[in-house]
Amino acid sequence: MEKLLYGAAYYDEYMPCERLKKDVAMMKKAGINVVRIAESTWSTCEPQEGVFDFSHVERVMDAMEEADISVIIGTPTYAIPTWMVKSYPDVLATTVNGRGIYGARQIMDISHPAYRFYCERVIRKLMEHTAHRKCVIGFQLDNETKYYGTAGRNVQEKFVKYLREKFDNDLDALNAAFGLDYWSNRINAWEDFPDVRGTINGSLGAEFEKFQRSLVNEFLQWQSDIVKEYARKDQFITHNFDFEWRGYSFGVQPDVNHYQAAKALSIAGVDIYHPSQDDLTGAEIAFGGDMTRSLKQDNYLVIETEAQGFPEWTPYKGQLRLQAYSHIASGANSVMYWHWHSLHNAIETYWKGLLSHDFEENETYLEACTIGQEFQKTGSHLVNLKKKNEVAILVSNEALTALKWFKIGAQTGESIGYNDVVRWLYDTLYKMNIECDFLWPESENFGQYKMIVVPALYAAQEGLLKRLRKYVEEGGNLVATFKSGFTDENVKVSHEVQPHILRECLGVKYHQFTAPKNVALRGEAAEGAADKEAKIFMEMLIPEGAQVLASYDHYNWGKYAAATKNRFGKGCAYYLGCMTGREILEKVLQDALQEAKVEIPGERFPLIVRNGKNDLGKNVRFYLNYSAKEQTALCNIPSGRDLIEGTEVKEGDMLTIGPWGVRIVESI
């Protein structure tokens, strides 16, 4: 990128009155230099089968081109028109709940041949109208694509073919791998294969979800190949990945393997939404950004993030600016809002954009103007920011899915999922100002990190576990948690003593586990902690050479370890046998970081410090204050310049960061 992209989604089709000229003027005032259009308006572009009308797209491109505002074109395939469903009702996905009813977006079978036929036609028509335009800098494939639970007959037939290939047409191998003898689920002829929607077998169910995720990879690659036929060499192809949703962006997306799906893209893109006001911590911004940057180990685009958003998200003064710089600090090359104006009809009426329903200037818009002006001033020093982190977190869609079938603590009524463990670890590191990359089981670059954190790797191939063991043996530092390495990739529990392949590496074994009740922790890691409770799930660890960092403070479980440290080969491995409070976790992580010789910053949340190197070869440090109180930090850059204020700073200077404020120091 030559500059930071700053913009919003814009829908001329939704406007209740003529606004285009006025909107462009307000965009220019705000420093907006890019808009995204077209991705959600198929029924406007093709009002009847084979009848096309791209007038809204054309007039917006004309206006933006005249105003020197760039355009990203989205393929409009994530919300299907009524005429398609009328003619081909079976394009609606059949899920575990039966066939869907038209109305919502993303309710179709993305593998259905009729749907694909009409997708390809509208994409090609749209590309013919847009790809040659000077203002068009790139294309977004579909929108937050997932498989939408599609499990109809055609999907299940494809799944059976997939299994026949995976198991080399050997039904005995399939039955053994998935344990299908249980409850007479055994399949003795391929033509007898049952409807997978009813399975009670976690191995078969998890494999089906893995297959469903692969439909997304294929669909995005299929769209990408079509777009490439028209796109110029200077135009990018992206997609806006999203995350597990818990009222905001939370964790690893269960329905898409981002690492695999990103192969269809020239640049990764993301949608990140988060709590605001007093609940704004920046953790979701950092988590989503770190994960998306790691997909291609390169800069990425924030295609959607909130301006005002839900009424409870309307930002305090300074928060919109803080959020924008937080995205850039993670390596984003854009900040784009969903959306420009608030809608006057339909389900997202109260998901507000930069402008409210009255289209007038408001505090959020005026703060966006400040951001735009500052981006114009500082953008050349912040674009293409490169990061070199020493810590990585290994995440796995397979482990996530397996733990959906076998929830941690499910029998107690206090169950948690995979992403709870991921965020427990990530958020603690974030608040310690330890920046992280992400790895996937398919990643090949384990050795470049001093420390790898492995949350609840419940289902894993033998090869992956051996790679982790080798990583430690060759000098790496591993932090793994309970429920790791327990099953193979088919969610079949190992019959060996746990933790299976990692037993020697971790220096512990266990035969039993339970849900803690009135169990505290004691020992080095628990000293001084206000919260010493063992939470949700606990493994009774028996050390086999490992140092005990914490054990269970309980009359019956007291002989067992809860957290351990073990030297193995040239490296060191830590194991957390239960979930703990933040203080204990931080103490274990701090020990591991010191062992790995990773520098631990002195600053702690709510002051977040992030680093990078810019195109000029200079180090850039962001000081982000996630609180309503002024914060201070000691500058440890030998000689630098505040990019926003233009003042010189030197080592030892005390920096003041105002409430919800930002300071950015570039080395001289």
mmCIF file with all atom_site columns, C-alpha atoms in Angstrom, residues 468-612:
data_model
loop_
_atom_site.group_PDB
_atom_site.id
_atom_site.type_symbol
_atom_site.label_atom_id
_atom_site.label_alt_id
_atom_site.label_comp_id
_atom_site.label_asym_id
_atom_site.label_entity_id
_atom_site.label_seq_id
_atom_site.pdbx_PDB_ins_code
_atom_site.Cartn_x
_atom_site.Cartn_y
_atom_site.Cartn_z
_atom_site.occupancy
_atom_site.B_iso_or_equiv
_atom_site.pdbx_formal_charge
_atom_site.auth_seq_id
_atom_site.auth_comp_id
_atom_site.auth_asym_id
_atom_site.auth_atom_id
_atom_site.pdbx_PDB_model_num
ATOM 1   C CA . LEU A 1 468 ? 5.731   -29.530 19.330 1.00 0.00 ? 468 LEU A CA 1
ATOM 2   C CA . ARG A 1 469 ? 7.888   -32.014 21.223 1.00 0.00 ? 469 ARG A CA 1
ATOM 3   C CA . LYS A 1 470 ? 10.726  -31.462 18.769 1.00 0.00 ? 470 LYS A CA 1
ATOM 4   C CA . TYR A 1 471 ? 10.284  -27.680 19.055 1.00 0.00 ? 471 TYR A CA 1
ATOM 5   C CA . VAL A 1 472 ? 10.972  -27.910 22.805 1.00 0.00 ? 472 VAL A CA 1
ATOM 6   C CA . GLU A 1 473 ? 13.764  -30.442 22.412 1.00 0.00 ? 473 GLU A CA 1
ATOM 7   C CA . GLU A 1 474 ? 15.570  -28.080 20.032 1.00 0.00 ? 474 GLU A CA 1
ATOM 8   C CA . GLY A 1 475 ? 15.360  -25.132 22.422 1.00 0.00 ? 475 GLY A CA 1
ATOM 9   C CA . GLY A 1 476 ? 11.824  -23.756 22.203 1.00 0.00 ? 476 GLY A CA 1
ATOM 10  C CA . ASN A 1 477 ? 9.593   -22.901 25.135 1.00 0.00 ? 477 ASN A CA 1
ATOM 11  C CA . LEU A 1 478 ? 6.097   -24.350 25.248 1.00 0.00 ? 478 LEU A CA 1
ATOM 12  C CA . VAL A 1 479 ? 3.106   -23.409 27.399 1.00 0.00 ? 479 VAL A CA 1
ATOM 13  C CA . ALA A 1 480 ? 0.299   -25.960 27.019 1.00 0.00 ? 480 ALA A CA 1
ATOM 14  C CA . THR A 1 481 ? -2.992  -26.296 28.859 1.00 0.00 ? 481 THR A CA 1
ATOM 15  C CA . PHE A 1 482 ? -5.344  -29.012 30.020 1.00 0.00 ? 482 PHE A CA 1
ATOM 16  C CA . LYS A 1 483 ? -7.172  -30.996 27.350 1.00 0.00 ? 483 LYS A CA 1
ATOM 17  C CA . SER A 1 484 ? -4.167  -30.947 25.008 1.00 0.00 ? 484 SER A CA 1
ATOM 18  C CA . GLY A 1 485 ? -3.185  -33.989 22.925 1.00 0.00 ? 485 GLY A CA 1
ATOM 19  C CA . PHE A 1 486 ? -6.031  -36.062 24.372 1.00 0.00 ? 486 PHE A CA 1
ATOM 20  C CA . THR A 1 487 ? -7.430  -37.347 21.062 1.00 0.00 ? 487 THR A CA 1
ATOM 21  C CA . ASP A 1 488 ? -6.195  -37.877 17.536 1.00 0.00 ? 488 ASP A CA 1
ATOM 22  C CA . GLU A 1 489 ? -7.462  -35.936 14.538 1.00 0.00 ? 489 GLU A CA 1
ATOM 23  C CA . ASN A 1 490 ? -10.529 -38.201 14.414 1.00 0.00 ? 490 ASN A CA 1
ATOM 24  C CA . VAL A 1 491 ? -11.430 -37.303 18.022 1.00 0.00 ? 491 VAL A CA 1
ATOM 25  C CA . LYS A 1 492 ? -10.474 -40.787 19.149 1.00 0.00 ? 492 LYS A CA 1
ATOM 26  C CA . VAL A 1 493 ? -9.057  -40.775 22.677 1.00 0.00 ? 493 VAL A CA 1
ATOM 27  C CA . SER A 1 494 ? -5.567  -42.216 23.037 1.00 0.00 ? 494 SER A CA 1
ATOM 28  C CA . HIS A 1 495 ? -5.355  -45.460 24.991 1.00 0.00 ? 495 HIS A CA 1
ATOM 29  C CA . GLU A 1 496 ? -1.874  -44.477 26.199 1.00 0.00 ? 496 GLU A CA 1
ATOM 30  C CA . VAL A 1 497 ? -1.196  -42.664 29.476 1.00 0.00 ? 497 VAL A CA 1
ATOM 31  C CA . GLN A 1 498 ? -1.948  -38.954 29.062 1.00 0.00 ? 498 GLN A CA 1
ATOM 32  C CA . PRO A 1 499 ? -0.688  -36.539 27.934 1.00 0.00 ? 499 PRO A CA 1
ATOM 33  C CA . HIS A 1 500 ? 0.223   -39.090 25.326 1.00 0.00 ? 500 HIS A CA 1
ATOM 34  C CA . ILE A 1 501 ? 3.014   -38.014 22.938 1.00 0.00 ? 501 ILE A CA 1
ATOM 35  C CA . LEU A 1 502 ? 3.796   -34.915 25.033 1.00 0.00 ? 502 LEU A CA 1
ATOM 36  C CA . ARG A 1 503 ? 4.230   -36.892 28.273 1.00 0.00 ? 503 ARG A CA 1
ATOM 37  C CA . GLU A 1 504 ? 8.042   -36.939 28.278 1.00 0.00 ? 504 GLU A CA 1
ATOM 38  C CA . CYS A 1 505 ? 8.264   -33.374 27.007 1.00 0.00 ? 505 CYS A CA 1
ATOM 39  C CA . LEU A 1 506 ? 5.934   -32.045 29.735 1.00 0.00 ? 506 LEU A CA 1
ATOM 40  C CA . GLY A 1 507 ? 7.378   -34.298 32.426 1.00 0.00 ? 507 GLY A CA 1
ATOM 41  C CA . VAL A 1 508 ? 3.971   -35.258 33.828 1.00 0.00 ? 508 VAL A CA 1
ATOM 42  C CA . LYS A 1 509 ? 1.313   -37.919 33.525 1.00 0.00 ? 509 LYS A CA 1
ATOM 43  C CA . TYR A 1 510 ? -2.274  -38.202 34.689 1.00 0.00 ? 510 TYR A CA 1
ATOM 44  C CA . HIS A 1 511 ? -4.890  -40.908 34.883 1.00 0.00 ? 511 HIS A CA 1
ATOM 45  C CA . GLN A 1 512 ? -7.874  -38.936 36.168 1.00 0.00 ? 512 GLN A CA 1
ATOM 46  C CA . PHE A 1 513 ? -9.561  -35.569 35.943 1.00 0.00 ? 513 PHE A CA 1
ATOM 47  C CA . THR A 1 514 ? -12.575 -33.958 37.557 1.00 0.00 ? 514 THR A CA 1
ATOM 48  C CA . ALA A 1 515 ? -14.499 -30.734 38.043 1.00 0.00 ? 515 ALA A CA 1
ATOM 49  C CA . PRO A 1 516 ? -13.055 -28.733 40.950 1.00 0.00 ? 516 PRO A CA 1
ATOM 50  C CA . LYS A 1 517 ? -15.327 -28.035 43.899 1.00 0.00 ? 517 LYS A CA 1
ATOM 51  C CA . ASN A 1 518 ? -13.927 -26.061 46.808 1.00 0.00 ? 518 ASN A CA 1
ATOM 52  C CA . VAL A 1 519 ? -10.422 -26.560 45.417 1.00 0.00 ? 519 VAL A CA 1
ATOM 53  C CA . ALA A 1 520 ? -7.779  -23.865 45.753 1.00 0.00 ? 520 ALA A CA 1
ATOM 54  C CA . LEU A 1 521 ? -4.201  -23.712 44.483 1.00 0.00 ? 521 LEU A CA 1
ATOM 55  C CA . ARG A 1 522 ? -1.049  -23.449 46.532 1.00 0.00 ? 522 ARG A CA 1
ATOM 56  C CA . GLY A 1 523 ? 2.629   -23.127 45.734 1.00 0.00 ? 523 GLY A CA 1
ATOM 57  C CA . GLU A 1 524 ? 4.994   -20.712 44.040 1.00 0.00 ? 524 GLU A CA 1
ATOM 58  C CA . ALA A 1 525 ? 2.590   -19.628 41.285 1.00 0.00 ? 525 ALA A CA 1
ATOM 59  C CA . ALA A 1 526 ? -0.249  -19.033 43.737 1.00 0.00 ? 526 ALA A CA 1
ATOM 60  C CA . GLU A 1 527 ? 1.657   -16.921 46.247 1.00 0.00 ? 527 GLU A CA 1
ATOM 61  C CA . GLY A 1 528 ? 0.064   -13.524 46.745 1.00 0.00 ? 528 GLY A CA 1
ATOM 62  C CA . ALA A 1 529 ? -2.827  -14.207 44.366 1.00 0.00 ? 529 ALA A CA 1
ATOM 63  C CA . ALA A 1 530 ? -6.216  -12.932 45.492 1.00 0.00 ? 530 ALA A CA 1
ATOM 64  C CA . ASP A 1 531 ? -8.004  -15.590 43.455 1.00 0.00 ? 531 ASP A CA 1
ATOM 65  C CA . LYS A 1 532 ? -6.551  -19.037 44.147 1.00 0.00 ? 532 LYS A CA 1
ATOM 66  C CA . GLU A 1 533 ? -9.522  -21.065 42.941 1.00 0.00 ? 533 GLU A CA 1
ATOM 67  C CA . ALA A 1 534 ? -9.119  -23.957 40.511 1.00 0.00 ? 534 ALA A CA 1
ATOM 68  C CA . LYS A 1 535 ? -11.831 -23.419 37.902 1.00 0.00 ? 535 LYS A CA 1
ATOM 69  C CA . ILE A 1 536 ? -14.042 -25.503 35.584 1.00 0.00 ? 536 ILE A CA 1
ATOM 70  C CA . PHE A 1 537 ? -11.780 -28.531 35.026 1.00 0.00 ? 537 PHE A CA 1
ATOM 71  C CA . MET A 1 538 ? -8.739  -30.093 36.676 1.00 0.00 ? 538 MET A CA 1
ATOM 72  C CA . GLU A 1 539 ? -6.333  -32.862 35.757 1.00 0.00 ? 539 GLU A CA 1
ATOM 73  C CA . MET A 1 540 ? -4.563  -34.753 38.558 1.00 0.00 ? 540 MET A CA 1
ATOM 74  C CA . LEU A 1 541 ? -0.991  -34.312 37.382 1.00 0.00 ? 541 LEU A CA 1
ATOM 75  C CA . ILE A 1 542 ? 1.721   -36.674 38.612 1.00 0.00 ? 542 ILE A CA 1
ATOM 76  C CA . PRO A 1 543 ? 5.177   -35.177 38.032 1.00 0.00 ? 543 PRO A CA 1
ATOM 77  C CA . GLU A 1 544 ? 7.731   -37.327 36.202 1.00 0.00 ? 544 GLU A CA 1
ATOM 78  C CA . GLY A 1 545 ? 10.660  -34.965 36.590 1.00 0.00 ? 545 GLY A CA 1
ATOM 79  C CA . ALA A 1 546 ? 8.704   -31.742 36.225 1.00 0.00 ? 546 ALA A CA 1
ATOM 80  C CA . GLN A 1 547 ? 8.967   -28.926 38.760 1.00 0.00 ? 547 GLN A CA 1
ATOM 81  C CA . VAL A 1 548 ? 5.669   -28.212 40.524 1.00 0.00 ? 548 VAL A CA 1
ATOM 82  C CA . LEU A 1 549 ? 4.657   -24.539 40.243 1.00 0.00 ? 549 LEU A CA 1
ATOM 83  C CA . ALA A 1 550 ? 1.242   -25.063 41.853 1.00 0.00 ? 550 ALA A CA 1
ATOM 84  C CA . SER A 1 551 ? -0.637  -27.962 43.397 1.00 0.00 ? 551 SER A CA 1
ATOM 85  C CA . TYR A 1 552 ? -4.192  -28.453 44.578 1.00 0.00 ? 552 TYR A CA 1
ATOM 86  C CA . ASP A 1 553 ? -4.954  -27.158 48.063 1.00 0.00 ? 553 ASP A CA 1
ATOM 87  C CA . HIS A 1 554 ? -7.537  -29.789 48.986 1.00 0.00 ? 554 HIS A CA 1
ATOM 88  C CA . TYR A 1 555 ? -7.673  -32.610 51.524 1.00 0.00 ? 555 TYR A CA 1
ATOM 89  C CA . ASN A 1 556 ? -8.225  -35.253 48.832 1.00 0.00 ? 556 ASN A CA 1
ATOM 90  C CA . TRP A 1 557 ? -6.459  -33.810 45.776 1.00 0.00 ? 557 TRP A CA 1
ATOM 91  C CA . GLY A 1 558 ? -3.481  -32.271 47.572 1.00 0.00 ? 558 GLY A CA 1
ATOM 92  C CA . LYS A 1 559 ? -0.907  -34.766 46.312 1.00 0.00 ? 559 LYS A CA 1
ATOM 93  C CA . TYR A 1 560 ? -1.479  -33.771 42.692 1.00 0.00 ? 560 TYR A CA 1
ATOM 94  C CA . ALA A 1 561 ? 0.177   -30.964 40.728 1.00 0.00 ? 561 ALA A CA 1
ATOM 95  C CA . ALA A 1 562 ? -1.851  -28.301 38.929 1.00 0.00 ? 562 ALA A CA 1
ATOM 96  C CA . ALA A 1 563 ? 0.889   -26.395 37.064 1.00 0.00 ? 563 ALA A CA 1
ATOM 97  C CA . THR A 1 564 ? 4.364   -27.635 36.159 1.00 0.00 ? 564 THR A CA 1
ATOM 98  C CA . LYS A 1 565 ? 7.617   -26.716 34.464 1.00 0.00 ? 565 LYS A CA 1
ATOM 99  C CA . ASN A 1 566 ? 9.894   -29.250 32.786 1.00 0.00 ? 566 ASN A CA 1
ATOM 100 C CA . ARG A 1 567 ? 13.241  -28.955 31.064 1.00 0.00 ? 567 ARG A CA 1
ATOM 101 C CA . PHE A 1 568 ? 13.342  -31.162 27.997 1.00 0.00 ? 568 PHE A CA 1
ATOM 102 C CA . GLY A 1 569 ? 16.302  -31.260 25.640 1.00 0.00 ? 569 GLY A CA 1
ATOM 103 C CA . LYS A 1 570 ? 17.447  -27.681 25.096 1.00 0.00 ? 570 LYS A CA 1
ATOM 104 C CA . GLY A 1 571 ? 14.021  -26.171 25.869 1.00 0.00 ? 571 GLY A CA 1
ATOM 105 C CA . CYS A 1 572 ? 11.378  -25.922 28.538 1.00 0.00 ? 572 CYS A CA 1
ATOM 106 C CA . ALA A 1 573 ? 7.717   -26.956 28.682 1.00 0.00 ? 573 ALA A CA 1
ATOM 107 C CA . TYR A 1 574 ? 5.015   -25.631 31.004 1.00 0.00 ? 574 TYR A CA 1
ATOM 108 C CA . TYR A 1 575 ? 1.694   -27.319 31.617 1.00 0.00 ? 575 TYR A CA 1
ATOM 109 C CA . LEU A 1 576 ? -1.460  -25.931 33.178 1.00 0.00 ? 576 LEU A CA 1
ATOM 110 C CA . GLY A 1 577 ? -3.666  -28.770 34.382 1.00 0.00 ? 577 GLY A CA 1
ATOM 111 C CA . CYS A 1 578 ? -6.576  -26.502 35.292 1.00 0.00 ? 578 CYS A CA 1
ATOM 112 C CA . MET A 1 579 ? -7.979  -23.073 34.601 1.00 0.00 ? 579 MET A CA 1
ATOM 113 C CA . THR A 1 580 ? -6.896  -20.426 37.092 1.00 0.00 ? 580 THR A CA 1
ATOM 114 C CA . GLY A 1 581 ? -7.438  -16.799 37.951 1.00 0.00 ? 581 GLY A CA 1
ATOM 115 C CA . ARG A 1 582 ? -5.535  -14.143 35.972 1.00 0.00 ? 582 ARG A CA 1
ATOM 116 C CA . GLU A 1 583 ? -2.842  -13.532 38.614 1.00 0.00 ? 583 GLU A CA 1
ATOM 117 C CA . ILE A 1 584 ? -1.735  -17.162 38.733 1.00 0.00 ? 584 ILE A CA 1
ATOM 118 C CA . LEU A 1 585 ? -1.797  -17.467 34.959 1.00 0.00 ? 585 LEU A CA 1
ATOM 119 C CA . GLU A 1 586 ? 0.246   -14.282 34.620 1.00 0.00 ? 586 GLU A CA 1
ATOM 120 C CA . LYS A 1 587 ? 2.824   -15.620 37.074 1.00 0.00 ? 587 LYS A CA 1
ATOM 121 C CA . VAL A 1 588 ? 3.241   -18.853 35.085 1.00 0.00 ? 588 VAL A CA 1
ATOM 122 C CA . LEU A 1 589 ? 3.452   -16.938 31.809 1.00 0.00 ? 589 LEU A CA 1
ATOM 123 C CA . GLN A 1 590 ? 5.967   -14.519 33.286 1.00 0.00 ? 590 GLN A CA 1
ATOM 124 C CA . ASP A 1 591 ? 8.188   -17.425 34.328 1.00 0.00 ? 591 ASP A CA 1
ATOM 125 C CA . ALA A 1 592 ? 7.896   -18.922 30.841 1.00 0.00 ? 592 ALA A CA 1
ATOM 126 C CA . LEU A 1 593 ? 8.692   -15.595 29.151 1.00 0.00 ? 593 LEU A CA 1
ATOM 127 C CA . GLN A 1 594 ? 11.767  -15.130 31.305 1.00 0.00 ? 594 GLN A CA 1
ATOM 128 C CA . GLU A 1 595 ? 12.862  -18.684 30.517 1.00 0.00 ? 595 GLU A CA 1
ATOM 129 C CA . ALA A 1 596 ? 12.421  -17.891 26.808 1.00 0.00 ? 596 ALA A CA 1
ATOM 130 C CA . LYS A 1 597 ? 14.360  -14.617 27.197 1.00 0.00 ? 597 LYS A CA 1
ATOM 131 C CA . VAL A 1 598 ? 11.426  -12.564 25.941 1.00 0.00 ? 598 VAL A CA 1
ATOM 132 C CA . GLU A 1 599 ? 11.506  -8.996  27.219 1.00 0.00 ? 599 GLU A CA 1
ATOM 133 C CA . ILE A 1 600 ? 8.566   -8.234  29.514 1.00 0.00 ? 600 ILE A CA 1
ATOM 134 C CA . PRO A 1 601 ? 7.560   -4.558  29.308 1.00 0.00 ? 601 PRO A CA 1
ATOM 135 C CA . GLY A 1 602 ? 7.070   -2.597  32.500 1.00 0.00 ? 602 GLY A CA 1
ATOM 136 C CA . GLU A 1 603 ? 3.745   -1.189  31.318 1.00 0.00 ? 603 GLU A CA 1
ATOM 137 C CA . ARG A 1 604 ? 0.505   -3.003  32.045 1.00 0.00 ? 604 ARG A CA 1
ATOM 138 C CA . PHE A 1 605 ? -3.100  -2.606  30.974 1.00 0.00 ? 605 PHE A CA 1
ATOM 139 C CA . PRO A 1 606 ? -4.850  -0.140  30.739 1.00 0.00 ? 606 PRO A CA 1
ATOM 140 C CA . LEU A 1 607 ? -1.742  1.244   29.019 1.00 0.00 ? 607 LEU A CA 1
ATOM 141 C CA . ILE A 1 608 ? -1.142  -0.897  25.947 1.00 0.00 ? 608 ILE A CA 1
ATOM 142 C CA . VAL A 1 609 ? 2.183   -0.606  24.108 1.00 0.00 ? 609 VAL A CA 1
ATOM 143 C CA . ARG A 1 610 ? 2.596   -1.964  20.574 1.00 0.00 ? 610 ARG A CA 1
ATOM 144 C CA . ASN A 1 611 ? 5.586   -1.848  18.248 1.00 0.00 ? 611 ASN A CA 1
ATOM 145 C CA . GLY A 1 612 ? 6.533   -2.096  14.604 1.00 0.00 ? 612 GLY A CA 1
#
